[in-house]
Structure formats: structure tokens, C-alpha cells
PDB file of C-alpha atoms in Angstrom:
ATOM      1  CA  MET A   1      -0.061  -0.160   0.003  1.00 73.00           C
ATOM      2  CA  ASN A   2       1.439   3.678  -0.477  1.00 89.00           C
ATOM      3  CA  SER A   3       3.163   4.959   2.542  1.00 89.00           C
ATOM      4  CA  ARG A   4       1.170   8.148   1.487  1.00 91.00           C
ATOM      5  CA  LEU A   5      -1.675   6.972   2.202  1.00 94.00           C
ATOM      6  CA  LEU A   6      -1.228   5.011   5.268  1.00 94.00           C
ATOM      7  CA  GLY A   7       0.591   8.486   6.887  1.00 93.00           C
ATOM      8  CA  ILE A   8      -3.247  10.357   5.717  1.00 94.00           C
ATOM      9  CA  LEU A   9      -5.067   7.341   7.400  1.00 95.00           C
ATOM     10  CA  CYS A  10      -2.766   8.086  10.644  1.00 94.00           C
ATOM     11  CA  MET A  11      -3.589  11.714  10.411  1.00 95.00           C
ATOM     12  CA  ILE A  12      -6.786  11.018  10.240  1.00 95.00           C
ATOM     13  CA  GLY A  13      -7.241   8.733  13.015  1.00 94.00           C
ATOM     14  CA  GLY A  14      -5.307  11.141  15.101  1.00 92.00           C
ATOM     15  CA  VAL A  15      -7.930  13.821  14.164  1.00 93.00           C
ATOM     16  CA  ALA A  16     -10.548  11.871  15.159  1.00 92.00           C
ATOM     17  CA  VAL A  17      -9.599  11.123  18.684  1.00 89.00           C
ATOM     18  CA  ILE A  18      -8.342  14.758  19.373  1.00 89.00           C
ATOM     19  CA  ILE A  19     -12.194  15.530  18.192  1.00 88.00           C
ATOM     20  CA  GLY A  20     -13.616  12.802  20.073  1.00 85.00           C
ATOM     21  CA  ALA A  21     -11.800  14.157  23.285  1.00 81.00           C
ATOM     22  CA  LEU A  22     -12.444  17.720  22.893  1.00 81.00           C
ATOM     23  CA  VAL A  23     -16.263  17.180  22.050  1.00 81.00           C
ATOM     24  CA  TRP A  24     -17.216  14.406  23.876  1.00 73.00           C
ATOM     25  CA  GLY A  25     -14.491  14.957  26.711  1.00 67.00           C
ATOM     26  CA  GLU A  26     -14.664  11.070  27.356  1.00 63.00           C
ATOM     27  CA  PHE A  27     -14.061   7.925  25.332  1.00 65.00           C
ATOM     28  CA  ALA A  28     -16.622   5.759  27.322  1.00 68.00           C
ATOM     29  CA  ASN A  29     -19.687   6.885  24.870  1.00 80.00           C
ATOM     30  CA  THR A  30     -19.905   5.376  21.733  1.00 83.00           C
ATOM     31  CA  PRO A  31     -18.999   8.561  19.799  1.00 85.00           C
ATOM     32  CA  GLY A  32     -15.458   8.822  21.614  1.00 84.00           C
ATOM     33  CA  ILE A  33     -15.169   4.904  21.394  1.00 87.00           C
ATOM     34  CA  ILE A  34     -15.683   5.026  17.462  1.00 91.00           C
ATOM     35  CA  ALA A  35     -12.939   7.743  17.675  1.00 90.00           C
ATOM     36  CA  GLY A  36     -10.721   5.740  19.560  1.00 89.00           C
ATOM     37  CA  ILE A  37     -10.975   2.739  17.039  1.00 93.00           C
ATOM     38  CA  LEU A  38     -10.116   5.415  14.520  1.00 94.00           C
ATOM     39  CA  TRP A  39      -7.425   6.441  16.295  1.00 93.00           C
ATOM     40  CA  ALA A  40      -6.196   2.473  16.620  1.00 94.00           C
ATOM     41  CA  LEU A  41      -6.635   1.201  13.080  1.00 96.00           C
ATOM     42  CA  GLY A  42      -4.771   4.721  11.801  1.00 96.00           C
ATOM     43  CA  SER A  43      -2.255   4.361  13.869  1.00 95.00           C
ATOM     44  CA  ILE A  44      -1.333   0.879  12.592  1.00 96.00           C
ATOM     45  CA  ALA A  45      -1.510   2.275   9.244  1.00 96.00           C
ATOM     46  CA  GLY A  46       1.091   4.671  10.089  1.00 96.00           C
ATOM     47  CA  LEU A  47       3.312   2.066  11.592  1.00 96.00           C
ATOM     48  CA  VAL A  48       2.560   0.067   8.691  1.00 95.00           C
ATOM     49  CA  GLY A  49       3.945   3.034   6.718  1.00 94.00           C
ATOM     50  CA  LEU A  50       6.843   3.227   8.697  1.00 94.00           C
ATOM     51  CA  ILE A  51       8.234  -0.248   8.040  1.00 93.00           C
ATOM     52  CA  GLN A  52       7.460   0.109   4.399  1.00 92.00           C
ATOM     53  CA  LEU A  53       9.610   3.141   4.408  1.00 91.00           C
ATOM     54  CA  GLY A  54      12.577   1.382   6.062  1.00 90.00           C
ATOM     55  CA  ALA A  55      12.657   4.134   9.048  1.00 91.00           C
ATOM     56  CA  LEU A  56      13.398   0.932  10.996  1.00 91.00           C
ATOM     57  CA  GLY A  57      16.295  -0.499   8.920  1.00 89.00           C
ATOM     58  CA  ASP A  58      16.717  -3.497   6.623  1.00 85.00           C
ATOM     59  CA  SER A  59      17.305  -6.062   9.839  1.00 88.00           C
ATOM     60  CA  PRO A  60      14.297  -8.729   9.640  1.00 91.00           C
ATOM     61  CA  LEU A  61      14.182  -8.085  13.244  1.00 92.00           C
ATOM     62  CA  SER A  62      14.117  -4.793  13.578  1.00 91.00           C
ATOM     63  CA  ARG A  63      10.918  -4.816  11.053  1.00 91.00           C
ATOM     64  CA  ALA A  64       9.544  -7.607  12.655  1.00 93.00           C
ATOM     65  CA  LEU A  65       9.802  -5.368  16.643  1.00 94.00           C
ATOM     66  CA  GLY A  66       8.064  -2.929  13.950  1.00 93.00           C
ATOM     67  CA  PHE A  67       4.949  -4.853  14.248  1.00 95.00           C
ATOM     68  CA  VAL A  68       5.162  -4.844  18.499  1.00 96.00           C
ATOM     69  CA  PRO A  69       3.095  -1.539  18.677  1.00 96.00           C
ATOM     70  CA  ILE A  70       0.900  -2.894  15.622  1.00 96.00           C
ATOM     71  CA  ILE A  71      -0.080  -6.006  18.151  1.00 96.00           C
ATOM     72  CA  GLY A  72      -1.103  -2.964  20.833  1.00 95.00           C
ATOM     73  CA  PHE A  73      -3.103  -0.821  18.638  1.00 95.00           C
ATOM     74  CA  GLY A  74      -4.672  -3.766  17.900  1.00 95.00           C
ATOM     75  CA  LEU A  75      -6.066  -5.488  21.470  1.00 94.00           C
ATOM     76  CA  ILE A  76      -6.793  -1.440  21.993  1.00 92.00           C
ATOM     77  CA  ALA A  77      -9.206  -1.875  18.976  1.00 93.00           C
ATOM     78  CA  VAL A  78     -10.639  -5.247  19.337  1.00 93.00           C
ATOM     79  CA  GLY A  79     -11.116  -4.709  23.057  1.00 91.00           C
ATOM     80  CA  SER A  80     -12.903  -1.409  21.655  1.00 89.00           C
ATOM     81  CA  VAL A  81     -15.157  -2.687  19.668  1.00 91.00           C
ATOM     82  CA  LEU A  82     -16.403  -5.569  22.119  1.00 90.00           C
ATOM     83  CA  HIS A  83     -16.978  -2.581  24.314  1.00 87.00           C
ATOM     84  CA  LEU A  84     -19.493  -1.855  22.026  1.00 88.00           C
ATOM     85  CA  ALA A  85     -20.942  -4.163  21.548  1.00 87.00           C
ATOM     86  CA  GLY A  86     -21.721  -4.998  25.273  1.00 85.00           C
ATOM     87  CA  ILE A  87     -19.242  -7.744  25.273  1.00 88.00           C
ATOM     88  CA  VAL A  88     -16.704  -6.352  27.711  1.00 81.00           C
ATOM     89  CA  ASP A  89     -16.374  -3.247  30.168  1.00 79.00           C
ATOM     90  CA  ASP A  90     -13.827  -0.539  29.401  1.00 71.00           C
ATOM     91  CA  GLN A  91     -11.923  -2.277  32.117  1.00 75.00           C
ATOM     92  CA  SER A  92     -11.326  -5.284  29.978  1.00 75.00           C
ATOM     93  CA  THR A  93      -7.972  -6.942  29.888  1.00 82.00           C
ATOM     94  CA  PHE A  94      -7.897  -5.874  26.145  1.00 79.00           C
ATOM     95  CA  PHE A  95      -7.536  -2.749  26.887  1.00 84.00           C
ATOM     96  CA  GLY A  96      -4.543  -2.556  30.013  1.00 87.00           C
ATOM     97  CA  VAL A  97      -2.578  -5.101  28.084  1.00 92.00           C
ATOM     98  CA  GLY A  98      -3.199  -3.218  24.230  1.00 91.00           C
ATOM     99  CA  TRP A  99      -1.786  -0.309  26.071  1.00 90.00           C
ATOM    100  CA  ALA A 100       1.059  -1.692  27.433  1.00 93.00           C
ATOM    101  CA  VAL A 101       2.179  -3.808  24.556  1.00 95.00           C
ATOM    102  CA  GLN A 102       1.270  -0.186  22.157  1.00 94.00           C
ATOM    103  CA  MET A 103       3.637   2.001  24.530  1.00 93.00           C
ATOM    104  CA  ALA A 104       6.441  -0.909  24.673  1.00 95.00           C
ATOM    105  CA  GLY A 105       6.370  -1.527  21.284  1.00 95.00           C
ATOM    106  CA  MET A 106       6.047   2.463  20.418  1.00 94.00           C
ATOM    107  CA  LEU A 107       9.131   2.944  22.785  1.00 95.00           C
ATOM    108  CA  LEU A 108      11.197   0.405  20.670  1.00 95.00           C
ATOM    109  CA  VAL A 109      10.176   1.962  17.296  1.00 95.00           C
ATOM    110  CA  GLY A 110      11.456   5.351  18.586  1.00 94.00           C
ATOM    111  CA  ILE A 111      14.831   3.941  19.393  1.00 94.00           C
ATOM    112  CA  LEU A 112      14.928   1.752  16.135  1.00 94.00           C
ATOM    113  CA  THR A 113      14.150   4.823  13.814  1.00 94.00           C
ATOM    114  CA  ILE A 114      16.954   6.831  15.798  1.00 93.00           C
ATOM    115  CA  ALA A 115      19.267   4.227  15.495  1.00 92.00           C
ATOM    116  CA  ALA A 116      18.120   3.218  11.986  1.00 91.00           C
ATOM    117  CA  ARG A 117      19.651   7.038  11.434  1.00 90.00           C
ATOM    118  CA  ARG A 118      17.506   6.680   7.881  1.00 90.00           C
ATOM    119  CA  TRP A 119      15.276   9.282   8.285  1.00 88.00           C
ATOM    120  CA  ARG A 120      17.204  12.663   8.522  1.00 88.00           C
ATOM    121  CA  GLY A 121      16.099  15.555  10.754  1.00 90.00           C
ATOM    122  CA  TRP A 122      12.926  16.046  12.958  1.00 92.00           C
ATOM    123  CA  ARG A 123      11.162  12.894  11.169  1.00 92.00           C
ATOM    124  CA  ARG A 124      13.935  10.689  13.130  1.00 92.00           C
ATOM    125  CA  PHE A 125      12.570  11.665  16.613  1.00 94.00           C
ATOM    126  CA  VAL A 126       8.749  11.623  16.114  1.00 94.00           C
ATOM    127  CA  PRO A 127       8.247   7.923  17.072  1.00 94.00           C
ATOM    128  CA  LEU A 128       9.757   8.519  20.018  1.00 94.00           C
ATOM    129  CA  LEU A 129       8.029  11.494  20.752  1.00 93.00           C
ATOM    130  CA  THR A 130       4.760   9.339  20.879  1.00 91.00           C
ATOM    131  CA  ILE A 131       6.161   8.032  24.516  1.00 91.00           C
ATOM    132  CA  VAL A 132       7.397  11.236  25.325  1.00 90.00           C
ATOM    133  CA  MET A 133       4.799  13.030  25.130  1.00 88.00           C
ATOM    134  CA  VAL A 134       2.731  10.467  27.877  1.00 83.00           C
ATOM    135  CA  PRO A 135       3.506  12.105  31.132  1.00 84.00           C
ATOM    136  CA  VAL A 136       3.018  15.584  29.895  1.00 82.00           C
ATOM    137  CA  PHE A 137      -0.225  14.280  28.559  1.00 78.00           C
ATOM    138  CA  PHE A 138      -0.999  12.922  32.101  1.00 78.00           C
ATOM    139  CA  ALA A 139      -0.294  15.992  34.091  1.00 80.00           C
ATOM    140  CA  LEU A 140      -2.143  17.941  31.843  1.00 77.00           C
ATOM    141  CA  SER A 141      -5.332  15.885  32.585  1.00 74.00           C
ATOM    142  CA  ARG A 142      -4.769  15.460  36.112  1.00 79.00           C
ATOM    143  CA  LEU A 143      -4.421  19.611  36.423  1.00 79.00           C
ATOM    144  CA  ASN A 144      -7.576  19.993  34.440  1.00 72.00           C
ATOM    145  CA  ILE A 145      -6.169  22.064  31.561  1.00 70.00           C
ATOM    146  CA  PRO A 146      -8.408  22.304  28.531  1.00 66.00           C
ATOM    147  CA  GLY A 147      -6.962  20.678  25.042  1.00 72.00           C
ATOM    148  CA  PHE A 148      -4.849  18.429  27.019  1.00 75.00           C
ATOM    149  CA  ALA A 149      -5.817  15.617  24.427  1.00 78.00           C
ATOM    150  CA  VAL A 150      -4.230  17.402  21.166  1.00 84.00           C
ATOM    151  CA  VAL A 151      -0.556  17.134  23.027  1.00 83.00           C
ATOM    152  CA  PHE A 152      -0.448  13.463  22.975  1.00 84.00           C
ATOM    153  CA  TYR A 153      -2.703  12.548  20.408  1.00 88.00           C
ATOM    154  CA  GLY A 154      -0.961  15.644  18.289  1.00 91.00           C
ATOM    155  CA  THR A 155       2.033  13.244  18.047  1.00 93.00           C
ATOM    156  CA  TYR A 156       0.117  10.969  15.853  1.00 94.00           C
ATOM    157  CA  ILE A 157      -0.711  13.646  13.727  1.00 95.00           C
ATOM    158  CA  LEU A 158       2.942  14.424  13.066  1.00 95.00           C
ATOM    159  CA  LEU A 159       3.841  10.301  12.710  1.00 95.00           C
ATOM    160  CA  GLY A 160       1.527  10.512  10.036  1.00 95.00           C
ATOM    161  CA  TYR A 161       2.510  13.634   8.263  1.00 96.00           C
ATOM    162  CA  ALA A 162       6.151  12.122   8.481  1.00 95.00           C
ATOM    163  CA  VAL A 163       5.085   8.860   6.980  1.00 94.00           C
ATOM    164  CA  ALA A 164       3.054  10.723   4.430  1.00 94.00           C
ATOM    165  CA  THR A 165       6.226  13.166   3.055  1.00 93.00           C
ATOM    166  CA  ALA A 166       9.190  10.740   3.612  1.00 89.00           C
ATOM    167  CA  GLU A 167      10.643   9.673   0.510  1.00 82.00           C
ATOM    168  CA  PRO A 168      11.492   5.708   0.854  1.00 72.00           C
ATOM    169  CA  THR A 169      14.791   4.864   1.876  1.00 64.00           C
ATOM    170  CA  PRO A 170      17.402   3.264  -0.006  1.00 61.00           C
ATOM    171  CA  ALA A 171      18.278  -0.324   0.840  1.00 55.00           C
ATOM    172  CA  ALA A 172      21.496  -0.160   2.843  1.00 51.00           C
ATOM    173  CA  GLU A 173      24.438  -1.424   0.432  1.00 44.00           C
ATOM    174  CA  ARG A 174      25.591  -4.799   1.169  1.00 37.00           C
ATOM    175  CA  PRO A 175      29.348  -5.840   0.425  1.00 40.00           C
ATOM    176  CA  LEU A 176      29.793  -8.434  -2.302  1.00 42.00           C
ATOM    177  CA  ALA A 177      30.475 -11.818  -0.506  1.00 44.00           C
ATOM    178  CA  ALA A 178      33.789 -13.353  -1.812  1.00 40.00           C
TER     179      ALA A 178
END
């Protein structure tokens, strides 16, 4: 799939969840849950684009580790769909495990993107920024500062923009075997 489209889907997911947070103020109602599902699916698209672009490097291990947060986002999306269907509540294991796997995976992706040195400038740090903003997000939410969701979820819009506007990186030159 086109990395530009994947990045745009990631941006749409980020915008949807920010609108959901600003308009409905919580993710326990149906529109908020749908916004959360769009965010999770958009984030999956953005990560697939990131892997496709080669931002994590050429190593099969680094590319495989790029799927760790995808698993977490998938669990969040499945938990949200099951919550909408009334099968599980918002305290379901899907959400706890999904968030833990997603956060650990995004930390891995952030480190791998920096270490691979494929992306230059600000793009290189965007995946790690999604994790760095988590404590800021929680601090602002505890202080009841309006628009705190923009701080965290806005990083996913930035991630989508980075993926949508990046050019594929060429594979590293491999030495010829003797």
C-alpha cells in the first residue's frame, strides 16, 4: 500500500480522537469509542507505512519489532469493538494489555528509528515523541487543562505527516560476498 495513504490514515485517526476528546470529553460513550477505534486503526496504518519506508532499518529483527505496537493497537481496537458490542467493559484486559504492548512497542520503534539513521532531521524523533508526550499528557489531564488530548494524540498526527511526506529510504548497500 502507498505510504502516503498510510500516513494520511494515521493523521485522520489522530484528528478523530482529538475531536472525540474535545467534543465528548471521554471515551466511554459511543462516539468517543469510535474515535478511539479510528485512532488505533490509523496508528496501525502509520506504523505499517513506517516499516514499509524502511525507517527501522533493513534487519528482519528490527522490522519484526515494528509490529509490536501494531499488536497493541490491534488489542485496543478489538477491545473497543467488544466494548461497543457490550461484551466487555472499559476495564477489560484488552485495554490494559493493549496499552502496555503499544507503549513498549512505540518505545522500541522510537529507538530503532533513531538508531537506523534512515530518516533525517525531525522525522527521526517523531516515533519516540509519541512516548515522551505520555507523562505530559497525564500531567495536563490531572491539572484539568483543556485540550490536553491534543498534546498526546497530536503526536500521531505528526507521525502520520512524517510517514505521508517521507520518501522511501534505499536499502543499505551490502558488500559483495567473496
